[in-house]
Structure formats: structure tokens, C-alpha cells
Coordinates of C-alpha atoms in Angstrom, one line a residue:
X372 CA 129.2 117.9 102.4
X373 CA 127.0 120.0 104.7
X374 CA 125.1 118.1 107.4
X375 CA 121.8 119.9 107.7
X376 CA 119.8 120.3 110.9
X377 CA 117.0 117.8 110.6
X378 CA 113.4 117.8 111.7
X379 CA 111.3 114.6 111.8
X380 CA 107.6 114.7 111.2
X381 CA 105.9 111.6 112.5
X382 CA 102.8 111.1 110.4
X383 CA 99.6 109.7 112.0
X384 CA 97.6 109.9 108.8
X385 CA 96.5 113.5 108.5
X386 CA 95.5 114.6 105.0
X387 CA 97.6 117.8 105.5
X388 CA 100.8 116.4 106.8
X389 CA 102.7 117.4 103.6
X390 CA 101.6 121.0 104.3
X391 CA 103.6 120.9 107.6
X392 CA 106.7 119.9 105.6
X393 CA 106.1 122.6 103.1
X394 CA 105.8 125.3 105.8
X395 CA 109.1 124.1 107.3
X396 CA 110.9 124.0 104.0
X397 CA 109.8 127.5 103.3
X398 CA 111.5 128.4 106.6
X399 CA 114.7 126.8 105.2
X400 CA 114.4 123.8 107.5
X401 CA 115.2 120.3 106.2
X402 CA 112.5 117.9 107.3
X403 CA 111.3 114.4 106.5
X404 CA 107.9 112.7 106.9
X405 CA 107.9 109.2 108.2
X406 CA 104.7 107.1 109.0
X407 CA 104.5 106.3 112.7
X408 CA 104.9 102.5 111.9
X409 CA 108.4 103.1 110.5
X410 CA 109.7 105.3 113.3
X411 CA 111.8 103.2 115.6
X412 CA 115.0 103.5 117.6
X413 CA 117.1 102.8 114.6
X414 CA 115.5 105.5 112.5
X415 CA 115.8 108.0 115.3
X416 CA 119.4 107.2 115.8
X417 CA 120.2 107.5 112.1
X418 CA 118.3 110.7 111.5
X419 CA 119.3 112.4 114.8
X420 CA 116.5 115.0 114.5
X421 CA 116.9 118.3 116.2
X422 CA 113.2 118.5 116.7
X423 CA 110.1 116.3 116.1
X424 CA 106.5 117.1 115.1
X425 CA 103.6 114.8 115.6
X426 CA 101.0 115.3 112.9
X427 CA 97.3 115.1 113.1
X428 CA 95.4 112.0 112.2
X429 CA 91.9 110.4 111.8
X430 CA 92.1 107.9 114.7
X431 CA 91.2 108.2 118.3
X432 CA 93.8 107.9 121.1
X433 CA 91.0 106.4 123.2
X434 CA 90.9 103.3 121.0
X435 CA 93.1 100.3 122.0
X436 CA 95.8 99.9 119.4
X437 CA 95.6 103.5 118.1
X438 CA 98.8 105.0 116.5
X439 CA 101.5 106.1 118.9
X440 CA 105.1 107.4 118.7
X441 CA 107.9 105.3 120.2
X442 CA 108.9 106.2 123.7
X443 CA 112.4 107.0 122.4
X444 CA 110.9 110.1 120.7
X445 CA 110.1 111.6 124.1
X446 CA 113.4 110.5 125.5
X447 CA 115.6 112.2 122.9
X448 CA 115.5 115.5 124.8
X449 CA 114.6 117.5 121.7
X450 CA 111.7 119.9 121.3
X451 CA 108.4 118.2 120.2
X452 CA 105.3 119.9 118.7
X453 CA 102.0 117.9 118.7
X454 CA 99.3 119.0 116.3
X455 CA 95.6 118.0 116.8
X456 CA 95.8 114.1 117.1
X457 CA 99.5 114.8 117.9
X458 CA 98.5 116.9 120.9
X459 CA 96.1 114.3 122.1
X460 CA 98.6 111.4 121.8
X461 CA 101.2 113.5 123.6
X462 CA 98.8 114.2 126.5
X463 CA 97.7 110.6 126.7
X464 CA 101.3 109.3 126.7
X465 CA 102.6 111.7 129.2
X466 CA 100.0 111.3 131.9
X467 CA 97.1 113.5 130.8
X468 CA 93.6 112.4 129.6
X469 CA 91.7 112.4 126.4
X470 CA 88.0 111.8 126.2
X471 CA 86.0 110.6 123.2
X472 CA 84.1 113.1 121.1
X473 CA 81.0 114.9 122.3
X474 CA 79.0 117.4 120.4
X475 CA 79.7 120.1 122.9
X476 CA 83.5 119.7 122.6
X477 CA 83.9 118.9 118.9
X478 CA 85.2 121.6 116.6
X479 CA 85.3 121.5 112.8
X480 CA 86.2 124.5 110.9
X481 CA 87.0 128.1 111.9
X482 CA 87.5 128.8 115.6
X483 CA 89.1 131.4 117.7
X484 CA 91.7 130.9 120.4
X485 CA 92.2 133.4 123.2
X486 CA 95.3 133.7 125.3
X487 CA 95.4 132.8 129.0
X488 CA 98.1 135.3 129.9
X489 CA 100.7 132.7 130.5
X490 CA 103.9 133.9 128.8
X491 CA 105.8 131.6 126.4
X492 CA 108.3 132.2 123.7
X493 CA 106.3 129.7 121.6
X494 CA 103.6 132.4 121.3
X495 CA 106.1 135.3 120.6
X496 CA 104.3 137.7 118.3
X497 CA 101.4 135.4 117.7
X498 CA 98.5 137.1 119.4
X499 CA 100.4 140.5 118.9
X500 CA 98.1 142.3 121.2
X501 CA 94.9 140.9 119.8
X502 CA 92.2 139.4 122.0
X503 CA 92.0 136.3 119.9
X504 CA 93.5 134.5 116.9
X505 CA 91.7 132.6 114.1
X506 CA 92.6 128.9 113.7
X507 CA 91.3 125.9 111.9
X508 CA 90.0 123.0 114.1
X509 CA 89.2 119.5 113.1
X510 CA 88.7 117.3 116.2
X511 CA 86.0 115.2 117.8
X512 CA 88.0 113.9 120.8
X513 CA 89.3 116.5 123.3
X514 CA 91.9 116.8 126.0
X515 CA 90.1 116.8 129.3
X516 CA 93.2 116.8 131.5
X517 CA 96.7 118.0 130.5
X518 CA 99.8 116.0 131.4
X519 CA 101.9 117.0 134.4
X520 CA 104.4 119.8 133.7
X521 CA 102.2 121.4 131.0
X522 CA 100.7 124.9 131.2
X523 CA 97.7 126.2 129.2
X524 CA 98.6 129.1 126.9
X525 CA 95.4 129.4 124.9
X526 CA 91.8 128.2 124.9
X527 CA 88.9 128.0 122.5
X528 CA 85.2 127.3 123.1
X529 CA 85.5 123.6 122.3
X530 CA 89.2 123.1 123.4
X531 CA 90.0 124.4 126.9
X532 CA 93.6 123.3 126.3
X533 CA 93.9 124.6 122.7
X534 CA 97.6 125.5 123.3
X535 CA 99.7 123.9 125.9
X536 CA 103.5 123.8 126.7
X537 CA 106.0 122.2 129.0
X538 CA 108.7 124.7 129.0
X539 CA 111.3 122.6 130.8
X540 CA 111.1 119.7 128.3
X541 CA 110.3 122.1 125.3
X542 CA 107.2 120.1 124.5
X543 CA 104.4 122.1 122.8
X544 CA 101.0 121.1 121.6
X545 CA 98.1 122.7 119.8
X546 CA 94.6 121.3 119.1
X547 CA 94.3 123.1 115.8
X548 CA 96.2 123.0 112.5
X549 CA 98.7 125.9 112.1
X550 CA 99.9 124.5 108.7
X551 CA 96.6 125.2 106.8
X552 CA 95.6 128.5 105.1
X553 CA 92.6 128.9 107.4
X554 CA 95.0 129.5 110.3
X555 CA 96.3 132.8 108.9
X556 CA 99.1 133.3 111.4
X557 CA 100.1 129.7 111.7
X558 CA 103.5 130.1 110.1
X559 CA 104.5 132.2 113.1
X560 CA 104.1 129.3 115.4
X561 CA 106.4 127.2 113.2
X562 CA 108.9 130.0 113.2
X563 CA 108.9 130.2 117.0
X564 CA 109.2 126.4 117.3
X565 CA 112.2 126.1 115.1
X566 CA 113.8 129.1 116.7
X567 CA 113.3 127.5 120.1
X568 CA 114.8 124.3 118.7
X569 CA 117.9 126.1 117.5
X570 CA 117.6 125.5 113.8
X571 CA 120.1 127.4 111.6
X572 CA 117.8 127.7 108.6
X573 CA 120.5 126.1 106.4
X574 CA 118.2 124.4 103.8
X575 CA 118.7 126.5 100.6
X576 CA 118.6 125.6 97.0
X577 CA 122.1 127.0 96.5
X578 CA 123.4 124.5 99.1
X579 CA 121.2 121.7 97.6
X580 CA 122.5 122.3 94.2
X581 CA 126.2 121.9 95.3
X582 CA 125.4 118.8 97.4
X583 CA 123.3 117.2 94.7
X584 CA 126.1 117.6 92.1
X585 CA 128.6 116.1 94.5
X586 CA 126.3 113.1 95.1
X587 CA 125.7 112.5 91.4
X588 CA 129.4 112.5 90.7
X589 CA 130.0 110.1 93.6
X590 CA 127.2 107.8 92.5
X591 CA 127.8 107.8 88.7
X592 CA 131.6 108.0 88.5
X593 CA 132.7 107.7 84.9
X594 CA 129.6 105.8 83.8
X595 CA 126.9 107.0 81.4
X596 CA 123.4 108.2 82.3
X597 CA 120.3 108.3 80.1
X598 CA 117.4 110.6 80.9
X599 CA 113.8 110.5 79.5
X600 CA 113.2 114.1 78.9
X601 CA 109.5 115.0 78.7
X602 CA 110.1 118.8 78.6
X603 CA 108.3 119.2 81.9
X604 CA 109.8 121.0 84.8
X605 CA 110.9 118.0 86.8
X606 CA 112.7 116.1 84.0
X607 CA 114.2 119.4 82.7
X608 CA 115.6 120.5 86.0
X609 CA 116.9 116.9 86.7
X610 CA 118.6 116.9 83.2
X611 CA 120.3 120.3 83.7
X612 CA 121.5 119.4 87.2
X613 CA 122.9 116.0 86.1
X614 CA 124.6 117.6 83.1
X615 CA 126.2 120.2 85.3
X616 CA 127.6 117.3 87.4
X617 CA 128.8 114.9 84.7
X618 CA 128.6 116.7 81.3
X619 CA 128.5 114.6 78.2
X620 CA 128.2 111.4 80.2
X621 CA 124.5 112.3 80.1
X622 CA 122.3 111.7 77.1
X623 CA 118.6 112.8 77.0
X624 CA 115.9 111.2 74.9
X625 CA 113.0 113.4 74.0
X626 CA 110.1 111.3 72.7
X627 CA 107.8 113.3 70.5
X628 CA 104.6 111.3 70.5
X629 CA 102.6 113.9 68.5
X630 CA 100.4 114.7 71.5
X631 CA 102.3 117.7 72.8
X632 CA 101.4 121.3 73.2
X633 CA 101.7 123.8 70.3
X634 CA 105.4 124.1 69.3
X635 CA 106.5 122.2 72.4
X636 CA 108.8 119.8 70.6
X637 CA 110.7 122.6 68.8
X638 CA 111.0 124.7 71.9
X639 CA 112.3 121.8 74.1
X640 CA 114.8 120.6 71.6
X641 CA 116.1 124.2 70.9
X642 CA 116.4 125.0 74.6
X643 CA 118.5 121.9 75.4
X644 CA 120.6 121.8 72.3
X645 CA 121.2 125.6 72.0
X646 CA 121.4 126.7 75.7
X647 CA 122.9 123.7 77.4
X648 CA 124.6 121.7 74.7
X649 CA 123.2 118.6 76.3
X650 CA 123.5 115.5 74.0
X651 CA 119.9 114.9 73.0
X652 CA 118.1 112.4 70.9
X653 CA 114.9 113.8 69.4
X654 CA 112.7 110.7 68.8
X655 CA 110.0 111.7 66.4
X656 CA 107.5 108.8 66.8
X657 CA 104.2 110.7 66.3
X658 CA 103.2 108.3 63.5
X659 CA 103.7 105.3 65.7
X660 CA 101.7 106.7 68.6
X661 CA 98.8 108.1 66.6
X662 CA 98.6 104.9 64.6
X663 CA 98.3 102.8 67.7
X664 CA 95.7 105.2 69.1
X665 CA 93.6 105.1 66.0
X666 CA 90.0 104.3 66.9
X667 CA 90.7 104.3 70.7
X668 CA 88.3 106.4 72.8
X669 CA 88.6 105.0 76.3
X670 CA 90.9 107.3 78.4
X671 CA 92.4 104.5 80.4
X672 CA 93.3 102.5 77.3
X673 CA 94.8 105.7 75.8
X674 CA 97.0 106.1 78.9
X675 CA 98.1 102.5 79.0
X676 CA 98.8 102.5 75.2
X677 CA 100.9 105.6 75.5
X678 CA 102.8 104.2 78.5
X679 CA 103.6 100.9 76.8
X680 CA 104.8 102.6 73.6
X681 CA 106.8 105.1 75.6
X682 CA 108.8 102.3 77.2
X683 CA 109.2 100.5 73.9
X684 CA 110.5 103.6 72.1
X685 CA 112.7 104.6 75.0
X686 CA 114.3 101.2 75.1
X687 CA 114.9 101.4 71.3
X688 CA 116.8 104.6 71.4
X689 CA 118.6 103.8 74.7
X690 CA 119.9 100.7 73.0
X691 CA 121.8 102.9 70.6
X692 CA 124.0 104.3 73.4
X693 CA 126.8 102.1 74.5
X694 CA 127.8 101.7 78.2
X695 CA 124.7 103.2 79.8
X696 CA 124.4 102.1 83.5
X697 CA 122.1 104.7 85.0
X698 CA 118.6 105.9 84.3
X699 CA 117.7 109.4 85.5
X700 CA 114.2 110.1 86.8
X701 CA 112.5 113.3 88.1
X702 CA 111.1 111.6 91.1
X703 CA 109.9 114.2 93.7
X704 CA 109.5 113.9 97.5
X705 CA 105.7 113.6 97.3
X706 CA 106.1 110.6 95.1
X707 CA 108.4 109.1 97.8
X708 CA 105.9 109.8 100.6
X709 CA 102.9 108.6 98.7
X710 CA 104.6 105.3 97.8
X711 CA 104.3 104.3 101.5
X712 CA 100.8 103.4 102.4
X713 CA 99.9 104.8 105.8
X714 CA 97.4 102.1 106.6
X715 CA 99.2 99.3 104.9
X716 CA 96.1 98.6 102.8
X717 CA 95.5 98.8 99.1
X718 CA 94.5 102.1 97.5
X719 CA 92.0 102.6 94.8
X720 CA 93.3 103.3 91.3
X721 CA 91.8 106.5 90.0
X722 CA 93.9 106.5 86.9
X723 CA 97.2 104.9 85.8
X724 CA 100.3 107.1 85.6
X725 CA 102.4 107.7 82.5
X726 CA 106.0 107.3 83.6
X727 CA 109.1 105.3 82.9
X728 CA 108.2 102.9 85.7
X729 CA 109.6 99.4 85.0
X730 CA 112.5 100.6 82.8
X731 CA 115.3 100.2 85.4
X732 CA 114.4 96.5 85.8
X733 CA 113.8 95.8 82.1
X734 CA 117.0 97.5 81.1
X735 CA 119.2 96.5 84.1
X736 CA 119.8 100.1 85.0
X737 CA 120.4 101.8 88.3
X738 CA 118.4 104.9 89.2
X739 CA 119.7 108.5 89.6
X740 CA 117.0 110.6 91.2
X741 CA 118.5 113.9 92.2
X742 CA 115.1 115.6 93.0
X743 CA 113.6 112.9 95.3
X744 CA 114.1 115.2 98.4
X745 CA 112.2 118.1 96.9
X746 CA 108.7 119.4 96.6
X747 CA 107.5 120.9 93.3
X748 CA 108.0 124.5 94.4
X749 CA 111.5 123.6 95.5
X750 CA 112.2 122.1 92.0
X751 CA 111.2 125.4 90.5
X752 CA 113.5 127.2 92.9
X753 CA 116.3 124.8 91.9
X754 CA 115.5 125.5 88.3
X755 CA 116.0 129.2 88.9
X756 CA 119.2 128.5 90.7
X757 CA 120.4 126.5 87.6
X758 CA 119.4 129.4 85.3
X759 CA 116.6 127.7 83.4
X760 CA 114.4 130.3 81.6
X761 CA 111.6 131.7 83.7
X762 CA 108.9 130.8 81.2
X763 CA 110.0 127.2 81.3
X764 CA 110.1 127.0 85.1
X765 CA 106.7 128.7 85.4
X766 CA 104.9 126.6 82.8
X767 CA 101.7 124.9 83.7
X768 CA 102.1 121.1 84.4
X769 CA 101.0 118.9 81.5
X770 CA 100.3 115.2 81.8
X771 CA 102.4 112.6 80.1
X772 CA 99.6 111.4 77.8
X773 CA 99.3 115.0 76.7
X774 CA 96.5 116.0 74.4
X775 CA 95.3 112.4 74.2
X776 CA 93.2 113.0 77.3
X777 CA 92.0 116.4 76.2
X778 CA 90.5 114.8 73.1
X779 CA 87.1 113.3 74.0
X780 CA 86.5 110.1 72.1
X781 CA 88.8 109.1 69.2
X782 CA 92.0 111.1 68.5
X783 CA 92.1 113.0 65.2
X784 CA 94.3 115.6 63.7
X785 CA 91.5 118.1 63.8
X786 CA 90.9 117.5 67.6
X787 CA 94.7 117.8 68.3
X788 CA 94.9 121.1 66.5
X789 CA 91.8 122.4 68.3
X790 CA 93.1 121.4 71.8
X791 CA 96.8 122.2 71.3
X792 CA 97.3 124.8 74.0
X793 CA 100.5 126.8 73.7
X794 CA 103.4 125.5 75.8
X795 CA 104.1 128.8 77.5
X796 CA 101.4 130.2 79.7
X797 CA 100.5 133.9 79.5
X798 CA 101.4 134.3 83.2
X799 CA 103.9 131.9 84.8
X800 CA 102.8 129.9 87.8
X801 CA 103.7 131.5 91.2
X802 CA 106.1 129.7 93.4

């Protein structure tokens, strides 16, 4: 199995850390996000990253106890890129100085960086002959003195050390956010950084497909797997991938709760039975769901009712299959990242999620999650690699509770017919 070059993103709590990972994945670089509290010598040794990125964050490095990377990260001898808070923590740790925010040095929003004339491969093609480059700033504190060994490559009105580099150690740092859309040429800096780090660009969906199939076969062996097929992109791609790995050892259960898009049940069942010959149970339980929802108008009660019934119905049909030991789920990488609280504190519940959560414990099943390393756009790319129809891959996301949350107040047949949007969008979503 291929051992990919790995890049570690140490997360200091920025709201846009996932965008860093997305930009790198688009450049065919395998990367993982880990909160700074979880990064220790053991993780660094296990992951053996070829490069490290320090993300931005809301804290101040001038505060006692502020988030820091482990010293071992600096000692690995691999290239490091610090972004915003990541630049400031790098300067502070390595002998520079950061001062608390002042109005004159704070920058929030669009800014322009001008080159100092110091040559660096990190800026190869970035300014491209221009007198300045637009970036997106979001900082109150500022670097007032760079660490020994660093040179200044670019400046802005509020950040005299907007771009710095230590060429000998291959440490680079920027005060702005190259991952966001408002830094139009930011991707070029990531390209330069991974080139300087020697990445091969070996993270492709073709390679991932082969590796995932091998992992599924090794995990499952000759045992049986059951998959809750919603008809959405994630569960559909997971089902096709697992079926390619283990064939008829997989059975899918498609629960029709009567709250689906127009013709959705028919199209999902036809696609999986006719195109893939995947063993499929079509559980038509619309009467049960609509009966339980009769008279219910509160959206949260609707979600919880649907979630409870979904688990009950899934268990009923799963019990009809002998020898099942694994449950397949379409867990994605953002689900994995967001399950780890950055601050360690509780988060506010905006709404409950409809999922098969709790089923592995209730049924004594082990999980198969072949998509847990992928972002949504990568799942779509894998779907194309597996040959799923384009209209299916490009469909708009649809919540598990379906039309129940599109119906204001009580659910009626008339409301369902009025809100039953077609399953296939006129124009598929872009990647």
C-alpha cells in the first residue's frame, strides 16, 4: 500500500483551518488537521510529516498560557509555514517579539503587501512583476521584531513583517491568510511551500480508491456489512466503494420515510439494483413515519422523531440479515475534525443531526468508514472515479429529515406535494 507524503496542520483555533487543508488536498497533498493540544512527540513520530503548517487562531501569544506547538515540531528539521497567529507564535518561540494589538498596527480585511526585494523561492511567481499583492488580514497583535535568522520578504501598512523566511531552516511565515478567497493568489504560496518541502503530489482519488478497497477487505475479511443507504452522495459513494471491495457481503437498507424528493425512492432503488446489482432492501415505511409525525409542528421534535424511527426501522430490517458484523457509515473528514473540541468546552446545539448514531453500540456492530479521510468535494471526485452517474454526484445535498423541515407547521400530504423538489438539480453542483 502506498505511503503518502504527509503534511501536518497544527490547529490553533482559526475558523478557516479547514480551508488550508482543502487548498493542500487540491494540490494532491495528503494532510491532517490536529488541535495543538493533541500534538506531542508521539503523534509527530507516528505521522512523520514532511512539512508542518501552523494555523491562525483567536488567542494572543502575549498571554501567559496561550497555545503553542511542541518544541519537537521545530526540531524535526522539516519546513514550517506559520499563518497569522502561526507566524506570531513562531516569532515568539524562536526569539522574536510580538506586541499586543494597537489601532495603528491592527489590520482586518483587505490589505496589500509589497515586496522588499529580498529573493526567495517561497515567493516564486507570486508578485509576478506587480508592485503589490492583495491579501486578507485579520490580526490585532503584531510582530515587532523578527526572530534571528529570518529575513523580511514583504510588508504591509500594518504589518512590517508581513512575509518572513529563514531560508536555512526552511521556516516561512505570513501575517495574512493565503487560504481564503480574498487572497486571490494565495494558492501560489502553498504551491511554492510544498515544492520547497519536496512533496510528490501523490494524493489522488485513483490511488485512494485502490487503497480504500484494500483496507476494507483487510478489515472485513469474509464477514457481512450492512449500510444505511440514504441516497445521498456520501452513503452512495461509500456503498459502491464497499461493494467493489467485498461484493455480496454488503447489504444496503434504503428507508423510504415518505419525506423524500420527487421520485427519489424510485431513482435510488433503480440505480443500485440495475446499475450495481447491490443487494438492497427497500424499506417502505412512509405510513409509520407520517403517522408518528401527525400533528407535530415543532422542527426539533420532527428531527428527533425521525431519528428515533430511523434507528428502530433500520434495526428491524438489519435483524433479517444473518451474520452481520459491520455497519458502514459515510463519515467525512470534517465530521472527524469537528468531533474534537478545540477549547475542550461544550458547544451550543443549533439543531440535532439525523444520522445512524448509536446503532453500532445498540447492535454490537463494528464500523466501516471508508470516507473518513475525505472532504465533500473529494467524495464527489471518488464518485466519479467509481463511475457513479454525474447527476447523482452533482445533486444538491438534502437533509436526513427531508421534506419534514420544509413543511412549516404540521406535515400534510398537500404540503409534501407542494414542497417535493425534484431529486436531480437542473445544473449539477460544481466540484
